[in-house]
Amino acid sequence: MFWLKIISNFIKAFRSGEKPWQIAAGFGVGFIIGLLPSLTLQGVLLFCLLIFFNINMAAGTLGLILSNIIAYPLDPIFHDIGFFILTGIPALENIWTSLYNMPIAPLTKFNNTVVMGSFVAGLILYWPVFWGMKKLVVLYRSGMEQRINKLKIVQIIKGSKLVQLYFKIRDLGGK
Amino acid sequence: MMRKKGLLYLVILLLLWAVFAYLFRDSALESLTEKTLQLIAGAKVEVDHFNFSLFDMKCSWDRLQIANKNNPWYNVIDVGYTSFDIETRPLFWKKVIINEMIMEDAKSGTRRETDGSLSRAERSELFTDKDGLVNRVKDALEKQFGELPVFDLKALRQKINVDSLIDIDQLSSVQGYERLMSTADSSLGYWRSQLDPDVYKKRINDLETRIQAVNIEGVRDITTLTTSLQNLNSIYEEVKTLREEVNSKHTAVESTYDTLQSQLGDMKERLNEDISEAQKMAKLQTIDVKDVGLMLFGQPAVNQFEKITEYIALARKYLPMSQGADVEKEAKTPRFKGQNIYFPFKYTYPEFLVKNISVSAASAAGDTGMAYFLKGNLKGLTSQPYVYNNPTRFDLGLEKIGGREYNILGSFDHITEVARDSLWINAKNIALGEINLKTSKYFPQVLSTEEGDFALSGFFIDNFIKINADLEASDVNFLFDETATDQVSRLVQDVLSGLSTLVIDANLIGESSDYKLNMKSNVDNVLGNQIKGILDKNLQEARQQVETYIRNQVDEKRNQVEQLINSSKKTFYAEFENAREKVLEKYNEIEQKKKEIEQRIEEEKAKAKEKGVDAIKDLIKRP
């Protein structure tokens, strides 16, 4: 029921309540955390950010789950990115060496190619994800919902058992 | 902008973690410490109230007890409250570095409330040096002791059952003769096929026929004579080739016989080795004076040396050399693992290191006059000596008021792949008590002595071991289980009873699996020579019995080989002589015939010349 509650909260936030940027920021932060392959210091800090700041946690959790799923097939690409960043840019070598000698380094696992690659990819993708999500929320609230509901295909789908279940889940969080 | 609820979540999370860590961390560390020390000590280790404070990075325990594995109701060490600092920075890399650990007020020999023996499951986890240094030393010494001469007068007097003792087919000389027999058989078979007398006879007869065919009787024609000479020359070449062939084969056969004879000679050397080996098997080596010390005091020395080697092997396990060490464990990264990139790291932290442990202890005895005081330190105790780059050293002193003292110094250098360990033990005025000796009806069972001085130095470089131990004991008393019944027993008891001091010098030296124990003592010469005198006569008889038996068995084999070689040799050489004579005969015959024809040609030429001159003269005379 925990997961249903998250989805319900997310849908609730999507339809009304919180501001679009709060939902988008939550989703973006969760998205970065989800891309990271293991528990790292930067992951914990981002999680604290999600808890401390007034951004949507349900969106963050959903972003985390979704990005974690898509991260699996993308790991080889993250490895290539991380390998390039860690070894292919001579100018950064001194920074990495200094960081490697700092006590904080083992907690960040920054010297792992997948950790580095996924973190950098997450930071880069944050803005498009944030922007896209914000637009989606605005569009949804500005009448998209009604237009979508009028479509014949939606009517058919709404009648299906699966969608009935969706309504039930949605209503768990109140209309 | 900030969410108060979020802060609350975080505080709750932190609190939960703190409670969890508080409840389980100390007991987990306590259990880990106990288990690790148990594996090293081989007995129960108990740590009371282990405490690890994350805030000031301090560790402490209220009491640490290590049971004595040989006497599990007593502790070998019992340390009270001990606290030590852990360096913070290395912890980030999961490395535990302790600068100073002071164990004051440690006691030894305190009585335990529970039995300190390990359970069967715990014992199964203990270190065993299977196929390692200890076993190699053990095996080598067992072999050495097994080869010591028999010291049983009664057994020597009995007739030895050599048939059951010696497997004649396994003797090296018998095997050698069999191999030689087969070699001689095949070599001589080859030459037999090459020197078929019929073939030679046929070739010589053919030549004879061809020589006879060259008949110059009544021939006056120079051309015919020249043709005959040419034929004879051709036969001559063939005879020459045959002569060379016979000669070269003769040389080759001679060389084969020389080789076989030389191998036959080598076999005699082997026979002596076999005799000596068989006498060894029957434990009939000549008694050497140095063996007496080994037979008398060897076993206790072996026990001590094995114990020391066990400690060295234990140190090599827990202070491993760089060989086979993990360079750096990979950080755990689930999903696709990725690759860890290593940058220059300026800190060299081993996984675990105690830079210095200072111990001061006293035995549990209430009377300080009877108590032992231990003082010492251990430097550089680490799980990765090759990272720490310093050997582990220790210096322990044990003293008792009134003079008894022990000093143990050691160094375990495991920085490279080759372990270099050394150990020095010095003990003065130590109580030796009763030492069990090897069981033999001639020798004492127990050596009892009041006090003695003991010194040991041991060097262990990889598989190489050199241990030297000296013992000087006073007021010695040898205890015998049986009363002397024969000459040897009486002699041993007489000599040893008159001894008041004992001086032993033992050394173990060797490499890989070839270790030898040598012992010298002040008993050797006195006892050795006298025993030798008594035993030698019986020993020599028994040795002679073995020697005669082996010589008879081997002689039989040798005769077979010699017969094969010599009989064929006569036949071969006779055939050769025959062939050589016949060829030489033909050779001379042709030579003779050649000369005859050449002479005839010259005569005919002269006659022709005369005839020519007469004809010219007739022509000139004609008007």
PDB file of N, CA, C and O in Angstrom, chain B residues 103-136:
ATOM      1  N   MET B 103      48.612  -2.097  28.093  1.00  0.00           N
ATOM      2  CA  MET B 103      47.925  -3.088  28.910  1.00  0.00           C
ATOM      3  C   MET B 103      48.655  -3.169  30.249  1.00  0.00           C
ATOM      4  O   MET B 103      49.648  -3.895  30.368  1.00  0.00           O
ATOM      5  N   GLU B 104      48.168  -2.393  31.180  1.00  0.00           N
ATOM      6  CA  GLU B 104      48.814  -2.411  32.488  1.00  0.00           C
ATOM      7  C   GLU B 104      48.058  -3.362  33.406  1.00  0.00           C
ATOM      8  O   GLU B 104      46.910  -3.705  33.150  1.00  0.00           O
ATOM      9  N   ASP B 105      48.729  -3.722  34.447  1.00  0.00           N
ATOM     10  CA  ASP B 105      48.107  -4.575  35.442  1.00  0.00           C
ATOM     11  C   ASP B 105      47.567  -5.882  34.851  1.00  0.00           C
ATOM     12  O   ASP B 105      46.503  -6.363  35.235  1.00  0.00           O
ATOM     13  N   ALA B 106      48.281  -6.361  33.875  1.00  0.00           N
ATOM     14  CA  ALA B 106      47.877  -7.655  33.319  1.00  0.00           C
ATOM     15  C   ALA B 106      48.363  -8.760  34.253  1.00  0.00           C
ATOM     16  O   ALA B 106      49.370  -8.608  34.930  1.00  0.00           O
ATOM     17  N   LYS B 107      47.576  -9.827  34.334  1.00  0.00           N
ATOM     18  CA  LYS B 107      47.955 -10.943  35.201  1.00  0.00           C
ATOM     19  C   LYS B 107      48.052 -12.208  34.370  1.00  0.00           C
ATOM     20  O   LYS B 107      47.419 -12.319  33.323  1.00  0.00           O
ATOM     21  N   SER B 108      48.805 -13.132  34.879  1.00  0.00           N
ATOM     22  CA  SER B 108      48.903 -14.404  34.176  1.00  0.00           C
ATOM     23  C   SER B 108      48.616 -15.523  35.177  1.00  0.00           C
ATOM     24  O   SER B 108      48.955 -15.405  36.354  1.00  0.00           O
ATOM     25  N   GLY B 109      47.971 -16.556  34.717  1.00  0.00           N
ATOM     26  CA  GLY B 109      47.724 -17.705  35.584  1.00  0.00           C
ATOM     27  C   GLY B 109      46.534 -17.537  36.514  1.00  0.00           C
ATOM     28  O   GLY B 109      46.420 -18.278  37.495  1.00  0.00           O
ATOM     29  N   THR B 110      45.632 -16.590  36.219  1.00  0.00           N
ATOM     30  CA  THR B 110      44.444 -16.443  37.075  1.00  0.00           C
ATOM     31  C   THR B 110      43.469 -17.572  36.775  1.00  0.00           C
ATOM     32  O   THR B 110      43.362 -18.030  35.640  1.00  0.00           O
ATOM     33  N   ARG B 111      42.740 -17.972  37.787  1.00  0.00           N
ATOM     34  CA  ARG B 111      41.799 -19.076  37.609  1.00  0.00           C
ATOM     35  C   ARG B 111      40.530 -18.547  36.937  1.00  0.00           C
ATOM     36  O   ARG B 111      40.055 -17.465  37.234  1.00  0.00           O
ATOM     37  N   ARG B 112      40.036 -19.335  36.008  1.00  0.00           N
ATOM     38  CA  ARG B 112      38.835 -18.923  35.275  1.00  0.00           C
ATOM     39  C   ARG B 112      37.577 -19.469  35.955  1.00  0.00           C
ATOM     40  O   ARG B 112      37.626 -20.468  36.656  1.00  0.00           O
ATOM     41  N   GLU B 113      36.465 -18.779  35.693  1.00  0.00           N
ATOM     42  CA  GLU B 113      35.203 -19.272  36.239  1.00  0.00           C
ATOM     43  C   GLU B 113      34.608 -20.350  35.335  1.00  0.00           C
ATOM     44  O   GLU B 113      33.785 -21.152  35.759  1.00  0.00           O
ATOM     45  N   THR B 114      34.978 -20.280  34.066  1.00  0.00           N
ATOM     46  CA  THR B 114      34.460 -21.291  33.126  1.00  0.00           C
ATOM     47  C   THR B 114      35.633 -21.967  32.427  1.00  0.00           C
ATOM     48  O   THR B 114      36.753 -21.454  32.435  1.00  0.00           O
ATOM     49  N   ASP B 115      35.308 -23.082  31.819  1.00  0.00           N
ATOM     50  CA  ASP B 115      36.340 -23.826  31.080  1.00  0.00           C
ATOM     51  C   ASP B 115      36.743 -23.017  29.827  1.00  0.00           C
ATOM     52  O   ASP B 115      35.878 -22.536  29.090  1.00  0.00           O
ATOM     53  N   GLY B 116      38.016 -22.873  29.626  1.00  0.00           N
ATOM     54  CA  GLY B 116      38.498 -22.071  28.495  1.00  0.00           C
ATOM     55  C   GLY B 116      38.764 -22.859  27.231  1.00  0.00           C
ATOM     56  O   GLY B 116      39.362 -22.337  26.289  1.00  0.00           O
ATOM     57  N   SER B 117      38.329 -24.135  27.207  1.00  0.00           N
ATOM     58  CA  SER B 117      38.551 -24.921  25.979  1.00  0.00           C
ATOM     59  C   SER B 117      37.580 -24.461  24.896  1.00  0.00           C
ATOM     60  O   SER B 117      36.460 -24.034  25.196  1.00  0.00           O
ATOM     61  N   LEU B 118      38.000 -24.624  23.689  1.00  0.00           N
ATOM     62  CA  LEU B 118      37.136 -24.255  22.567  1.00  0.00           C
ATOM     63  C   LEU B 118      36.207 -25.419  22.238  1.00  0.00           C
ATOM     64  O   LEU B 118      36.552 -26.577  22.475  1.00  0.00           O
ATOM     65  N   SER B 119      35.036 -25.073  21.689  1.00  0.00           N
ATOM     66  CA  SER B 119      34.115 -26.131  21.276  1.00  0.00           C
ATOM     67  C   SER B 119      34.681 -26.795  20.021  1.00  0.00           C
ATOM     68  O   SER B 119      35.609 -26.275  19.396  1.00  0.00           O
ATOM     69  N   ARG B 120      34.071 -27.933  19.651  1.00  0.00           N
ATOM     70  CA  ARG B 120      34.587 -28.658  18.491  1.00  0.00           C
ATOM     71  C   ARG B 120      34.501 -27.778  17.233  1.00  0.00           C
ATOM     72  O   ARG B 120      35.425 -27.745  16.417  1.00  0.00           O
ATOM     73  N   ALA B 121      33.392 -27.048  17.105  1.00  0.00           N
ATOM     74  CA  ALA B 121      33.216 -26.186  15.921  1.00  0.00           C
ATOM     75  C   ALA B 121      34.273 -25.084  15.904  1.00  0.00           C
ATOM     76  O   ALA B 121      34.839 -24.768  14.853  1.00  0.00           O
ATOM     77  N   GLU B 122      34.528 -24.528  17.099  1.00  0.00           N
ATOM     78  CA  GLU B 122      35.532 -23.456  17.161  1.00  0.00           C
ATOM     79  C   GLU B 122      36.928 -24.000  16.873  1.00  0.00           C
ATOM     80  O   GLU B 122      37.735 -23.352  16.222  1.00  0.00           O
ATOM     81  N   ARG B 123      37.176 -25.229  17.353  1.00  0.00           N
ATOM     82  CA  ARG B 123      38.498 -25.830  17.120  1.00  0.00           C
ATOM     83  C   ARG B 123      38.727 -26.103  15.640  1.00  0.00           C
ATOM     84  O   ARG B 123      39.838 -25.982  15.142  1.00  0.00           O
ATOM     85  N   SER B 124      37.640 -26.430  14.940  1.00  0.00           N
ATOM     86  CA  SER B 124      37.783 -26.736  13.514  1.00  0.00           C
ATOM     87  C   SER B 124      38.210 -25.509  12.713  1.00  0.00           C
ATOM     88  O   SER B 124      38.727 -25.619  11.615  1.00  0.00           O
ATOM     89  N   GLU B 125      37.945 -24.324  13.289  1.00  0.00           N
ATOM     90  CA  GLU B 125      38.326 -23.096  12.575  1.00  0.00           C
ATOM     91  C   GLU B 125      39.762 -22.688  12.863  1.00  0.00           C
ATOM     92  O   GLU B 125      40.288 -21.759  12.271  1.00  0.00           O
ATOM     93  N   LEU B 126      40.380 -23.395  13.820  1.00  0.00           N
ATOM     94  CA  LEU B 126      41.732 -23.000  14.208  1.00  0.00           C
ATOM     95  C   LEU B 126      42.733 -23.214  13.089  1.00  0.00           C
ATOM     96  O   LEU B 126      42.536 -24.042  12.216  1.00  0.00           O
ATOM     97  N   PHE B 127      43.811 -22.474  13.168  1.00  0.00           N
ATOM     98  CA  PHE B 127      44.857 -22.549  12.160  1.00  0.00           C
ATOM     99  C   PHE B 127      45.560 -23.902  12.192  1.00  0.00           C
ATOM    100  O   PHE B 127      45.969 -24.375  13.244  1.00  0.00           O
ATOM    101  N   THR B 128      45.635 -24.535  11.042  1.00  0.00           N
ATOM    102  CA  THR B 128      46.457 -25.750  10.942  1.00  0.00           C
ATOM    103  C   THR B 128      47.401 -25.554   9.773  1.00  0.00           C
ATOM    104  O   THR B 128      47.015 -25.058   8.733  1.00  0.00           O
ATOM    105  N   ASP B 129      48.604 -25.937   9.990  1.00  0.00           N
ATOM    106  CA  ASP B 129      49.622 -25.705   8.977  1.00  0.00           C
ATOM    107  C   ASP B 129      49.791 -26.956   8.114  1.00  0.00           C
ATOM    108  O   ASP B 129      50.869 -27.506   8.009  1.00  0.00           O
ATOM    109  N   LYS B 130      48.658 -27.396   7.523  1.00  0.00           N
ATOM    110  CA  LYS B 130      48.682 -28.621   6.734  1.00  0.00           C
ATOM    111  C   LYS B 130      49.585 -28.423   5.516  1.00  0.00           C
ATOM    112  O   LYS B 130      49.467 -27.437   4.813  1.00  0.00           O
ATOM    113  N   ASP B 131      50.472 -29.370   5.282  1.00  0.00           N
ATOM    114  CA  ASP B 131      51.433 -29.315   4.178  1.00  0.00           C
ATOM    115  C   ASP B 131      52.350 -28.103   4.255  1.00  0.00           C
ATOM    116  O   ASP B 131      52.969 -27.719   3.285  1.00  0.00           O
ATOM    117  N   GLY B 132      52.389 -27.476   5.404  1.00  0.00           N
ATOM    118  CA  GLY B 132      53.219 -26.281   5.525  1.00  0.00           C
ATOM    119  C   GLY B 132      54.534 -26.566   6.202  1.00  0.00           C
ATOM    120  O   GLY B 132      54.986 -27.709   6.294  1.00  0.00           O
ATOM    121  N   LEU B 133      55.121 -25.475   6.721  1.00  0.00           N
ATOM    122  CA  LEU B 133      56.448 -25.533   7.318  1.00  0.00           C
ATOM    123  C   LEU B 133      56.528 -26.557   8.459  1.00  0.00           C
ATOM    124  O   LEU B 133      57.442 -27.371   8.522  1.00  0.00           O
ATOM    125  N   VAL B 134      55.527 -26.521   9.348  1.00  0.00           N
ATOM    126  CA  VAL B 134      55.558 -27.380  10.530  1.00  0.00           C
ATOM    127  C   VAL B 134      55.590 -28.855  10.130  1.00  0.00           C
ATOM    128  O   VAL B 134      56.401 -29.632  10.628  1.00  0.00           O
ATOM    129  N   ASN B 135      54.708 -29.208   9.196  1.00  0.00           N
ATOM    130  CA  ASN B 135      54.649 -30.612   8.794  1.00  0.00           C
ATOM    131  C   ASN B 135      55.900 -31.055   8.069  1.00  0.00           C
ATOM    132  O   ASN B 135      56.327 -32.206   8.213  1.00  0.00           O
ATOM    133  N   ARG B 136      56.474 -30.129   7.299  1.00  0.00           N
ATOM    134  CA  ARG B 136      57.704 -30.504   6.576  1.00  0.00           C
ATOM    135  C   ARG B 136      58.833 -30.785   7.570  1.00  0.00           C
ATOM    136  O   ARG B 136      59.588 -31.740   7.421  1.00  0.00           O
TER     137      ARG B 136
END
